[in-house]
Structure formats: C-alpha cells, structure tokens
Amino acid sequence: MTATSGDTPLPSLADAPWLGRHATQAVLSAIESGGYAARVVGGAVRNELIGAPVKDIDVATTAEPREVMRLVEHAGLKAVPTGIEHGTVTVITDHTPLEVTTLRRDIETFGRHARVTFTTDWVEDARRRDFTINAFYCDRTGAVHDPLGGYPDLLARVVRFIGDPHDRIREDYLRILRFFRFTAEYARGAPDAAGLEASVELAAGLSGLSAERIRAEMLRLLAAPRAVDVVDVMEGAGLASRVLGIAETGTLRRLTAIEAALAREPDALLRLAALAAARPGRTLELREKLRLSSAEYERLARMALPDKAFDPEAPEREAKAFIYRHGSETFRDGMLLAWTNSSAPTDDARWRERLSLPERWTAPALPVRGADVMEAGLAAGPAVGRVMRTFEDWWIAEDFPTEHLRLAYALSRFVKANRD
Ligand code: ATP
Ligand code: MG
C-alpha cells in the first residue's frame, strides 16, 4: 500500500543511501526487536523527499530512553545518555553518532526548558515540532509517515507553522529565527504571511534568547541560498538589527551579488561581516551577541581591519606581503569585504584578478634561519632574532628575492649593522 498525505501519494525512501547504511538499520532494528517502533525523523526525511543533501540522521521512537539504552547495548552498539531526561540517547555505530529521542508531548514550554512527558502517539510528537515540513517520519523499510499532512507544503515549498503561529512562537521565541532560516533554506516565493505577521508582532521576545541559540540559527540563515531576500524582509520590520545591533541589508546584497558573479559558495561569517557592519570597534559586540568562537572572532576582526593590500590598484607586492604574513584565506576575506564596501561593479575585472592572486602565487618560506645569521658572524642571543626580523621585512619589501648572492649580501649588511 502506498502511503498518502491527503490525496498526495508519499514516495518511498527505500533507496535513500542513509537508510540502507548499516548504522541506521542496526539502530532501527535493535529498537524494533523490543517490540517498539523507531523511525527517522525531521531534516533527513524532509531533505530526501526534495532531493536535498542529508546531513545528520535523527530517530524518533516509542521506546523510553532506558529501554533504548538496553536494546541497543544488547545489540552490541554503544549508547550514551546525552539527554536522558528529555528523552535523548546518542547511539554510536560505525563511529557515527545518531540521536534517538522518545516521542514527546509538551506539558509546559519555556523556550528550551520545555517540560515533557513521553508518549507513544506519533501525532502528539509531530504537533510539538515547529513547521509542517519538519514533521515527517520514515521507517526502516522507507515508508514515509506524515501525520500532519505537511507533504503538500513541502512540494509547494511553503514554510508554515504547525498550529497557530502566535502560540507556537510564545512557546519558544527561537521559532521566529527558525521560521526565517527555513524560509531562506527551503521556501519559494514570499515568507508565509501568517508566520511573518506573528514573527513581527512577537519580535520583542527575541531579546530573551541565549546567544548560542541565536548564533546557530543566524549563521544557518546567512549561509542559505535565499538569505539576502529573507533578511530584507526581516529588516523591513527591524528584526535583523534587533538581533545583530546593526543590519546593513544593502551591503549584504552587494556581497551576495559579488559571490554570485564569482560562483563562490556562500560563507556565513563573511556574510555576517557584511550585514552586521563588522568594523573595528563592532566586532567585540558581535562576538558577545552571537557568542562566536575565538577562531570565528579572530577571523571577523581580521577581515574588518582595513589594509592597504585590499585594493586592486595597490602594487601586487602589497598583496603578496599580506598573503605571506596572514595567509590566503585572510587575504580573500579582506578583499571580498573591501570590494563589497567599495563602489566598484560586482563583476569588476581588476578586483576579480587581484582576488585570485592566491591561485597564481604561493607564499615562499623565509630563505634564512637563525643558524645562517650566526654563520654570518653574530653570536647567539637576542640580536639574532632582531636580524631575522629586519631581514624578513627587507625580503618582503623587495618582493621575495631568491638570488643567493643578493640574500647573502643583505644578511651580512644586517649582521654588521647589529654588531656595531
Ligand atoms: P537541519 O538539521 O537540516 O537544519 P532539521 O529539521 O533536522 O534541519 P534541527 O534543528 O536539527 O532541524 O531539528 C530537528 C527537528 O526537531 C526539526 O525538524 C523539528 O521537527 C524539531 N525542532 C527543532 N527545534 C525546534 C524548536 N525550537 N521548536 C519545535 N521543534 C523543533
Ligand atoms: Mg537536524
């Protein structure tokens, strides 16, 4: 029998590679061997149904967490009680972690601190999820279950709240950001009107969210194909600047156009820098607002720092010096942001040419070591480091010469100057 969603037949996912994988089958059969039902849920099923790439696999089951632990361990799999009071057990098979969560019903919801009870009712579990496109389940054989009839929305690419958007947002204000994030990732056309209206009306609730939760959704949103259009709509009601402090949607639009002209993949942090006006003095604030990691913060701070190398009219050796000192990635970041903030066309040949310098040129290694300095006549000590640094500055300014005699002559000059 073919399953349907209303009148629309649901395809079978029997051929989905992640379903056939040993790790998935082992977990589903281990739980089913105890007489329970277990199904893959959420993003994996949704994405497979529209042919989008599938990242992680989540499983929903009628078995309670301790039963899940017992059954999977009995089947020889490793189980970790990662969130047992919320119903989640992580099972590790073939080095792949897979989250197994018991079907739940919300009793009370305060953002992430929802009080839940377990249930064996798939419809109840589906109702506490956020959007109709996020409530599909798929069993071990590939049969898709759609208890709330979300499949037509998925086919029409509509991101619609399950139930009343106002109620659902009041339960968890993060759903405002998730609404825009999933719209940017999956929707066609304008955001769903009811969802948009409720999001705008309840926007004040965003202030109570933790930086970590905001961060996760905002970075996903920014990396999405339709980010710029969705952020425009958000900022039409002041929502993006409410979250980020500043939101320059025109700058994001320009960066997106440059990325498109270069056929570059979207980069969330770069887009954040453009949108949120990452400039010296602003980056610390962004770090706080989104609890950025040190690496992310450093990347953002670095790209926001103006540099004379980020100019296609500057001599090429300025760009090479920058690449030598800070690396190709940092160079690309800075160039893209400077291009975005310039008035040059988004398909400007000079910017494009300069930006591609790291593809044509690799920074050489410094051709002198401490031992060479001592061989040139300097005793071990702090002066060796000083000579090395002077030599390096000279070598970079001279555009990385390689002739042995020239290098030896320069070195002996610096050694002499340091001895006198
Ligand atoms: P992807 O991981 O590809 O971004 P996903 O749909 O798996 O998409 P997750 O954030 O991993 O998204 O959440 C998994 C599922 O849990 C969702 O599909 C949704 O059903 C449910 N869910 C997650 N967060 C919420 C929330 N804040 N409110 C209601 N349901 C949620
Ligand atoms: Mg997921």
Coordinates of C-alpha atoms and ligand atoms in Angstrom, one line a residue:
M1 CA 0.0 0.0 0.0
T2 CA 1.3 3.5 -0.8
A3 CA 1.1 6.0 2.0
T4 CA -0.6 9.3 1.2
S5 CA -0.7 12.8 2.6
G6 CA -4.3 13.9 2.0
D7 CA -4.6 12.9 -1.7
T8 CA -0.9 13.2 -2.5
P9 CA 0.9 9.9 -2.5
L10 CA 4.1 9.9 -0.5
P11 CA 7.1 8.4 -2.2
S12 CA 9.0 5.5 -0.7
L13 CA 12.5 6.4 0.6
A14 CA 13.6 2.7 0.4
D15 CA 16.6 3.7 -1.8
A16 CA 17.9 6.5 0.3
P17 CA 21.6 5.8 0.9
W18 CA 21.5 6.8 4.6
L19 CA 18.5 4.5 5.3
G20 CA 20.4 1.5 3.8
R21 CA 23.5 2.3 5.8
H22 CA 24.4 -0.3 8.4
A23 CA 24.5 2.2 11.2
T24 CA 20.9 3.3 10.6
Q25 CA 19.5 -0.2 10.0
A26 CA 21.3 -1.5 13.1
V27 CA 19.7 1.1 15.4
L28 CA 16.2 0.8 14.0
S29 CA 16.2 -3.0 14.1
A30 CA 17.7 -3.1 17.6
I31 CA 14.8 -0.9 19.0
E32 CA 12.2 -2.8 16.9
S33 CA 13.4 -6.1 18.3
G34 CA 12.0 -5.0 21.7
G35 CA 8.5 -4.6 20.1
Y36 CA 8.7 -0.8 19.7
A37 CA 8.5 1.4 16.6
A38 CA 11.5 3.5 15.5
R39 CA 11.6 6.0 12.6
V40 CA 14.0 8.5 11.2
V41 CA 12.5 12.0 11.7
G42 CA 13.0 15.6 10.7
G43 CA 15.6 17.1 8.4
A44 CA 16.8 13.8 6.9
V45 CA 13.3 12.8 5.7
R46 CA 12.4 16.3 4.6
N47 CA 15.6 16.7 2.5
E48 CA 15.4 13.3 1.0
L49 CA 11.9 14.0 -0.2
I50 CA 13.0 17.0 -2.1
G51 CA 16.4 15.6 -3.2
A52 CA 18.4 17.9 -1.0
P53 CA 21.6 16.6 0.7
V54 CA 21.1 14.9 4.0
K55 CA 23.5 15.6 6.9
D56 CA 22.6 14.0 10.2
I57 CA 20.1 11.3 11.0
D58 CA 17.7 11.7 14.0
V59 CA 15.5 8.8 15.1
A60 CA 12.2 9.0 17.0
T61 CA 10.9 6.0 18.9
T62 CA 8.0 4.8 21.1
A63 CA 10.6 3.2 23.4
E64 CA 11.5 5.1 26.6
P65 CA 15.2 6.2 26.9
R66 CA 16.3 3.4 29.3
E67 CA 14.7 0.8 27.0
V68 CA 16.5 2.3 24.1
M69 CA 19.8 2.0 26.0
R70 CA 19.1 -1.6 27.0
L71 CA 18.1 -2.6 23.4
V72 CA 20.9 -1.0 21.5
E73 CA 23.5 -2.2 24.1
H74 CA 22.1 -5.7 23.8
A75 CA 22.6 -5.4 20.0
G76 CA 26.3 -4.6 20.7
L77 CA 26.0 -0.9 20.0
K78 CA 27.4 1.9 22.2
A79 CA 24.8 4.1 23.8
V80 CA 25.5 7.4 25.6
P81 CA 22.7 9.0 27.8
T82 CA 23.2 12.5 26.3
G83 CA 19.9 14.0 27.4
I84 CA 18.0 11.1 29.1
E85 CA 15.5 13.3 31.0
H86 CA 14.5 14.9 27.7
G87 CA 14.3 11.5 26.1
T88 CA 17.5 11.6 24.1
V89 CA 20.1 8.8 23.8
T90 CA 23.0 9.0 21.4
V91 CA 23.9 5.7 19.8
I92 CA 27.3 5.4 18.2
T93 CA 27.6 2.9 15.3
D94 CA 30.5 2.7 12.8
H95 CA 31.8 5.9 14.5
T96 CA 28.7 7.7 13.5
P97 CA 26.6 9.3 16.3
L98 CA 22.8 9.0 15.9
E99 CA 20.3 10.7 18.2
V100 CA 17.4 8.6 19.3
T101 CA 14.6 10.6 21.0
T102 CA 11.5 9.1 22.6
L103 CA 8.2 10.5 21.3
R104 CA 7.2 13.5 23.4
R105 CA 4.3 15.7 24.3
D106 CA 4.9 19.1 25.8
I107 CA 3.3 19.9 29.1
E108 CA 4.7 23.3 29.6
T109 CA 7.1 25.2 27.3
F110 CA 9.5 27.9 28.3
G111 CA 11.9 28.1 25.3
R112 CA 14.4 25.3 25.5
H113 CA 13.3 24.3 29.1
A114 CA 10.2 22.6 28.0
R115 CA 8.7 20.1 30.4
V116 CA 7.8 16.9 28.5
T117 CA 6.2 13.6 29.0
F118 CA 6.8 10.6 26.8
T119 CA 4.1 9.3 24.6
T120 CA 3.6 6.6 22.0
D121 CA 1.4 8.8 19.9
W122 CA 3.1 9.9 16.6
V123 CA 0.6 12.7 16.1
E124 CA 1.4 14.3 19.5
D125 CA 5.1 14.1 18.8
A126 CA 4.5 15.8 15.4
R127 CA 2.4 18.6 16.9
R128 CA 5.2 19.8 19.1
R129 CA 7.5 20.3 16.2
D130 CA 7.8 23.7 14.6
F131 CA 6.9 23.6 10.9
T132 CA 4.8 21.3 8.7
I133 CA 7.9 20.5 6.6
N134 CA 9.7 19.3 9.7
A135 CA 7.3 16.6 10.9
F136 CA 7.9 13.6 8.5
Y137 CA 8.9 10.2 9.7
C138 CA 10.4 7.3 7.7
D139 CA 10.5 3.7 8.9
R140 CA 13.2 1.0 8.3
T141 CA 11.6 0.0 5.0
G142 CA 11.5 3.5 3.6
A143 CA 7.7 4.1 4.1
V144 CA 7.1 7.8 4.9
H145 CA 4.6 8.9 7.6
D146 CA 3.2 12.4 7.5
P147 CA 0.8 12.6 10.5
L148 CA 0.0 16.3 10.0
G149 CA -0.2 16.3 6.2
G150 CA 2.8 18.5 5.6
Y151 CA 3.8 17.0 2.2
P152 CA 1.8 19.4 0.0
D153 CA 3.6 22.3 1.8
L154 CA 6.9 20.7 1.1
L155 CA 6.1 20.3 -2.5
A156 CA 4.9 23.9 -2.7
R157 CA 8.0 24.9 -0.7
V158 CA 6.0 26.7 2.0
V159 CA 7.4 27.0 5.5
R160 CA 4.3 27.0 7.7
F161 CA 4.0 26.8 11.5
I162 CA 2.2 23.8 12.9
G163 CA -0.8 25.2 14.7
D164 CA -1.3 28.9 15.5
P165 CA 2.0 30.8 14.8
H166 CA 1.4 33.2 17.8
D167 CA 1.0 30.3 20.2
R168 CA 3.9 28.4 18.8
I169 CA 6.2 31.4 19.0
R170 CA 5.2 32.3 22.5
E171 CA 6.3 28.7 23.5
D172 CA 9.7 29.3 22.1
Y173 CA 10.8 32.6 20.5
L174 CA 13.7 30.9 18.7
R175 CA 11.0 29.8 16.3
I176 CA 10.9 33.3 14.8
L177 CA 14.5 32.9 13.7
R178 CA 13.9 29.3 12.6
F179 CA 10.9 30.5 10.6
F180 CA 13.2 32.8 8.6
R181 CA 16.1 30.3 8.5
F182 CA 13.9 27.5 7.0
T183 CA 12.2 30.0 4.7
A184 CA 15.7 31.1 3.4
E185 CA 16.7 27.4 3.0
Y186 CA 13.6 25.8 1.5
A187 CA 10.8 28.2 0.6
R188 CA 9.9 29.6 -2.8
G189 CA 8.2 32.9 -3.0
A190 CA 7.5 35.3 -0.1
P191 CA 7.5 34.1 3.5
D192 CA 4.2 32.6 4.7
A193 CA 2.0 35.6 5.6
A194 CA 0.7 34.2 8.9
G195 CA 4.1 33.2 10.1
L196 CA 5.6 36.6 9.1
E197 CA 2.9 38.5 10.8
A198 CA 3.2 36.6 14.1
S199 CA 7.0 36.9 14.0
V200 CA 6.9 40.7 13.6
E201 CA 4.3 41.1 16.3
L202 CA 6.2 39.0 18.8
A203 CA 9.7 40.1 17.9
A204 CA 10.3 41.6 21.4
G205 CA 10.6 38.0 22.7
L206 CA 13.9 37.6 20.8
S207 CA 15.7 39.6 23.5
G208 CA 15.3 36.7 25.9
L209 CA 17.1 34.1 23.8
S210 CA 20.6 32.9 24.6
A211 CA 23.4 34.0 22.3
E212 CA 24.2 30.3 21.4
R213 CA 20.7 29.7 20.1
I214 CA 20.6 32.9 18.1
R215 CA 24.0 32.2 16.7
A216 CA 23.1 28.7 15.4
E217 CA 20.0 29.9 13.5
M218 CA 21.5 33.2 12.3
L219 CA 24.6 31.5 10.8
R220 CA 22.4 28.9 9.1
L221 CA 20.2 31.6 7.8
L222 CA 23.1 33.6 6.4
A223 CA 24.5 30.6 4.6
A224 CA 21.2 29.8 2.9
P225 CA 20.7 30.4 -0.8
R226 CA 17.9 33.0 -0.3
A227 CA 19.5 34.7 2.7
V228 CA 19.5 38.2 1.3
D229 CA 15.8 38.3 0.3
V230 CA 14.8 36.9 3.6
V231 CA 17.0 39.2 5.6
D232 CA 15.5 42.1 3.7
V233 CA 12.0 41.0 4.8
M234 CA 13.2 40.6 8.4
E235 CA 14.8 44.0 8.4
G236 CA 11.7 45.6 7.0
A237 CA 10.3 45.1 10.5
G238 CA 13.6 45.8 12.2
L239 CA 14.2 42.2 13.1
A240 CA 17.7 41.7 11.9
S241 CA 19.1 44.8 13.6
R242 CA 17.2 43.7 16.8
V243 CA 19.3 40.6 16.8
L244 CA 22.6 41.9 15.5
G245 CA 22.6 45.5 16.6
I246 CA 23.1 46.8 13.1
A247 CA 21.9 45.3 9.8
E248 CA 23.0 46.8 6.5
T249 CA 21.0 44.8 4.1
G250 CA 22.3 46.7 1.1
T251 CA 25.8 45.6 1.9
L252 CA 24.8 42.0 2.3
R253 CA 23.1 42.3 -1.1
R254 CA 26.3 43.6 -2.7
L255 CA 28.4 40.8 -1.2
T256 CA 25.9 38.2 -2.4
A257 CA 26.0 39.7 -5.9
I258 CA 29.8 39.5 -5.9
E259 CA 29.7 35.9 -4.6
A260 CA 27.3 35.0 -7.4
A261 CA 29.5 36.7 -10.1
L262 CA 32.4 34.7 -8.8
A263 CA 30.4 31.5 -8.4
R264 CA 31.5 31.3 -4.8
E265 CA 29.7 29.3 -2.2
P266 CA 28.0 31.4 0.5
D267 CA 30.1 31.9 3.6
A268 CA 28.1 32.7 6.7
L269 CA 30.8 34.6 8.6
L270 CA 31.7 36.7 5.6
R271 CA 28.0 37.5 5.1
L272 CA 27.7 38.3 8.8
A273 CA 30.6 40.7 8.5
A274 CA 28.9 42.5 5.6
L275 CA 25.4 42.6 7.1
A276 CA 26.4 43.5 10.6
A277 CA 28.9 46.1 9.7
A278 CA 31.8 44.3 11.2
R279 CA 34.3 47.1 11.6
P280 CA 37.0 47.6 14.3
G281 CA 35.0 48.5 17.4
R282 CA 32.0 46.5 16.4
T283 CA 33.4 43.0 16.3
L284 CA 33.6 42.6 20.1
E285 CA 29.9 43.4 20.3
L286 CA 29.1 40.8 17.6
R287 CA 31.2 38.2 19.5
E288 CA 29.0 38.8 22.5
K289 CA 25.7 38.9 20.7
L290 CA 26.4 35.6 18.9
R291 CA 28.9 34.0 21.3
L292 CA 31.4 33.5 18.4
S293 CA 34.3 31.1 19.0
S294 CA 37.8 32.6 19.3
A295 CA 38.6 31.4 15.8
E296 CA 35.5 33.0 14.3
Y297 CA 36.0 36.2 16.3
E298 CA 39.6 36.4 15.1
R299 CA 38.6 35.8 11.5
L300 CA 35.9 38.5 11.8
A301 CA 38.2 41.0 13.5
R302 CA 40.9 40.4 10.9
M303 CA 38.7 40.9 7.9
A304 CA 37.2 44.0 9.4
L305 CA 40.7 45.6 9.7
P306 CA 41.3 47.9 6.7
D307 CA 44.6 47.2 4.9
K308 CA 46.3 48.8 2.0
A309 CA 46.7 45.4 0.4
F310 CA 42.9 45.3 -0.1
D311 CA 43.0 47.5 -3.2
P312 CA 43.3 46.3 -6.8
E313 CA 45.2 49.5 -7.6
A314 CA 47.9 48.8 -5.0
P315 CA 51.2 47.3 -6.2
E316 CA 50.9 43.5 -6.3
R317 CA 53.7 43.1 -3.9
E318 CA 51.5 44.7 -1.2
A319 CA 49.0 41.9 -1.7
K320 CA 51.9 39.3 -1.7
A321 CA 53.2 40.7 1.5
F322 CA 49.8 40.4 3.1
I323 CA 49.4 36.8 1.9
Y324 CA 52.8 35.9 3.3
R325 CA 52.1 37.4 6.7
H326 CA 48.4 36.4 7.1
G327 CA 47.6 33.6 4.7
S328 CA 45.4 33.3 1.6
E329 CA 42.1 32.9 3.4
T330 CA 42.6 36.1 5.4
F331 CA 43.5 37.9 2.1
R332 CA 40.4 36.6 0.3
D333 CA 38.2 37.7 3.3
G334 CA 39.6 41.2 3.4
M335 CA 39.5 41.6 -0.4
L336 CA 35.9 40.5 -0.6
L337 CA 34.8 42.7 2.2
A338 CA 36.7 45.7 0.8
W339 CA 35.2 45.1 -2.7
T340 CA 31.8 44.9 -1.1
N341 CA 32.3 48.2 0.6
S342 CA 33.8 49.9 -2.5
S343 CA 31.8 51.4 -5.3
A344 CA 33.4 49.0 -7.9
P345 CA 30.9 47.0 -10.1
T346 CA 30.2 43.5 -8.8
D347 CA 31.9 41.9 -11.9
D348 CA 34.9 44.3 -11.9
A349 CA 37.8 42.6 -13.7
R350 CA 40.6 44.2 -11.6
W351 CA 39.1 43.2 -8.3
R352 CA 38.5 39.7 -9.6
E353 CA 42.1 39.4 -10.9
R354 CA 43.6 40.6 -7.6
L355 CA 41.3 38.4 -5.6
S356 CA 42.6 35.3 -7.5
L357 CA 46.2 36.1 -6.7
P358 CA 46.5 33.2 -4.2
E359 CA 45.6 30.8 -7.0
R360 CA 48.6 32.0 -9.0
W361 CA 51.1 32.6 -6.3
T362 CA 52.1 30.7 -3.2
A363 CA 54.0 32.5 -0.4
P364 CA 57.6 31.2 -0.2
A365 CA 59.3 30.2 3.0
L366 CA 61.8 32.7 4.5
P367 CA 65.1 31.6 3.0
V368 CA 67.2 32.4 6.1
R369 CA 67.4 30.6 9.5
G370 CA 68.9 31.6 12.8
A371 CA 71.9 29.3 12.0
D372 CA 72.6 31.4 8.9
V373 CA 72.7 34.6 10.9
M374 CA 75.2 33.1 13.3
E375 CA 77.3 31.7 10.5
A376 CA 77.3 35.3 9.1
G377 CA 79.1 36.3 12.2
L378 CA 76.6 37.0 15.0
A379 CA 76.8 35.3 18.4
A380 CA 73.7 33.5 19.8
G381 CA 71.4 35.9 21.6
P382 CA 68.6 38.4 21.1
A383 CA 70.3 40.1 18.3
V384 CA 69.8 37.0 16.1
G385 CA 66.0 37.5 16.3
R386 CA 66.4 41.2 15.6
V387 CA 68.4 40.5 12.5
M388 CA 66.0 37.8 11.3
R389 CA 63.1 40.3 11.6
T390 CA 65.0 43.0 9.8
F391 CA 65.9 40.6 7.1
E392 CA 62.4 39.3 6.7
D393 CA 61.0 42.9 6.4
W394 CA 63.6 43.7 3.8
W395 CA 62.9 40.4 1.9
I396 CA 59.1 41.1 1.8
A397 CA 59.5 44.7 0.8
E398 CA 61.9 43.6 -2.1
D399 CA 59.2 41.1 -3.3
F400 CA 60.7 37.9 -2.1
P401 CA 64.1 37.8 -4.0
T402 CA 65.7 34.3 -4.4
E403 CA 69.2 35.1 -5.8
H404 CA 71.6 33.6 -3.3
L405 CA 74.2 36.3 -3.6
R406 CA 71.7 39.1 -3.0
L407 CA 70.3 37.3 0.1
A408 CA 73.8 36.7 1.5
Y409 CA 74.8 40.3 0.9
A410 CA 71.7 41.7 2.6
L411 CA 72.2 39.3 5.5
S412 CA 75.8 40.4 6.0
R413 CA 74.7 44.0 6.0
F414 CA 72.1 43.5 8.7
V415 CA 74.6 41.4 10.8
K416 CA 77.2 44.1 10.5
A417 CA 74.7 46.9 11.5
N418 CA 73.8 44.9 14.6
R419 CA 77.3 44.2 15.6
D420 CA 78.3 47.9 15.5
Ligands
ATP1 P1 18.7 20.6 9.6 O1 19.4 19.9 10.7 O2 18.9 20.1 8.3 O3 18.9 22.1 9.7 P2 16.3 19.8 10.9 O4 14.9 19.8 10.5 O5 16.9 18.5 11.3 O6 17.1 20.5 9.8 P3 17.1 20.6 13.6 O7 17.3 22.0 14.1 O8 18.2 19.6 13.6 O9 16.5 20.8 12.1 O10 15.9 20.0 14.4 C1 15.4 18.7 14.2 C2 13.9 18.6 14.3 O11 13.5 18.9 15.7 C3 13.2 19.6 13.4 O12 12.9 19.1 12.2 C4 11.9 19.9 14.2 O13 10.9 18.9 13.9 C5 12.3 19.8 15.6 N1 12.7 21.1 16.3 C6 14.0 21.5 16.4 N2 14.0 22.7 17.1 C7 12.7 23.0 17.4 C8 12.0 24.1 18.0 N3 12.7 25.1 18.5 N4 10.7 24.0 18.1 C9 10.0 23.0 17.7 N5 10.5 21.9 17.0 C10 11.9 21.9 16.8
MG2 MG 19.0 18.2 12.1

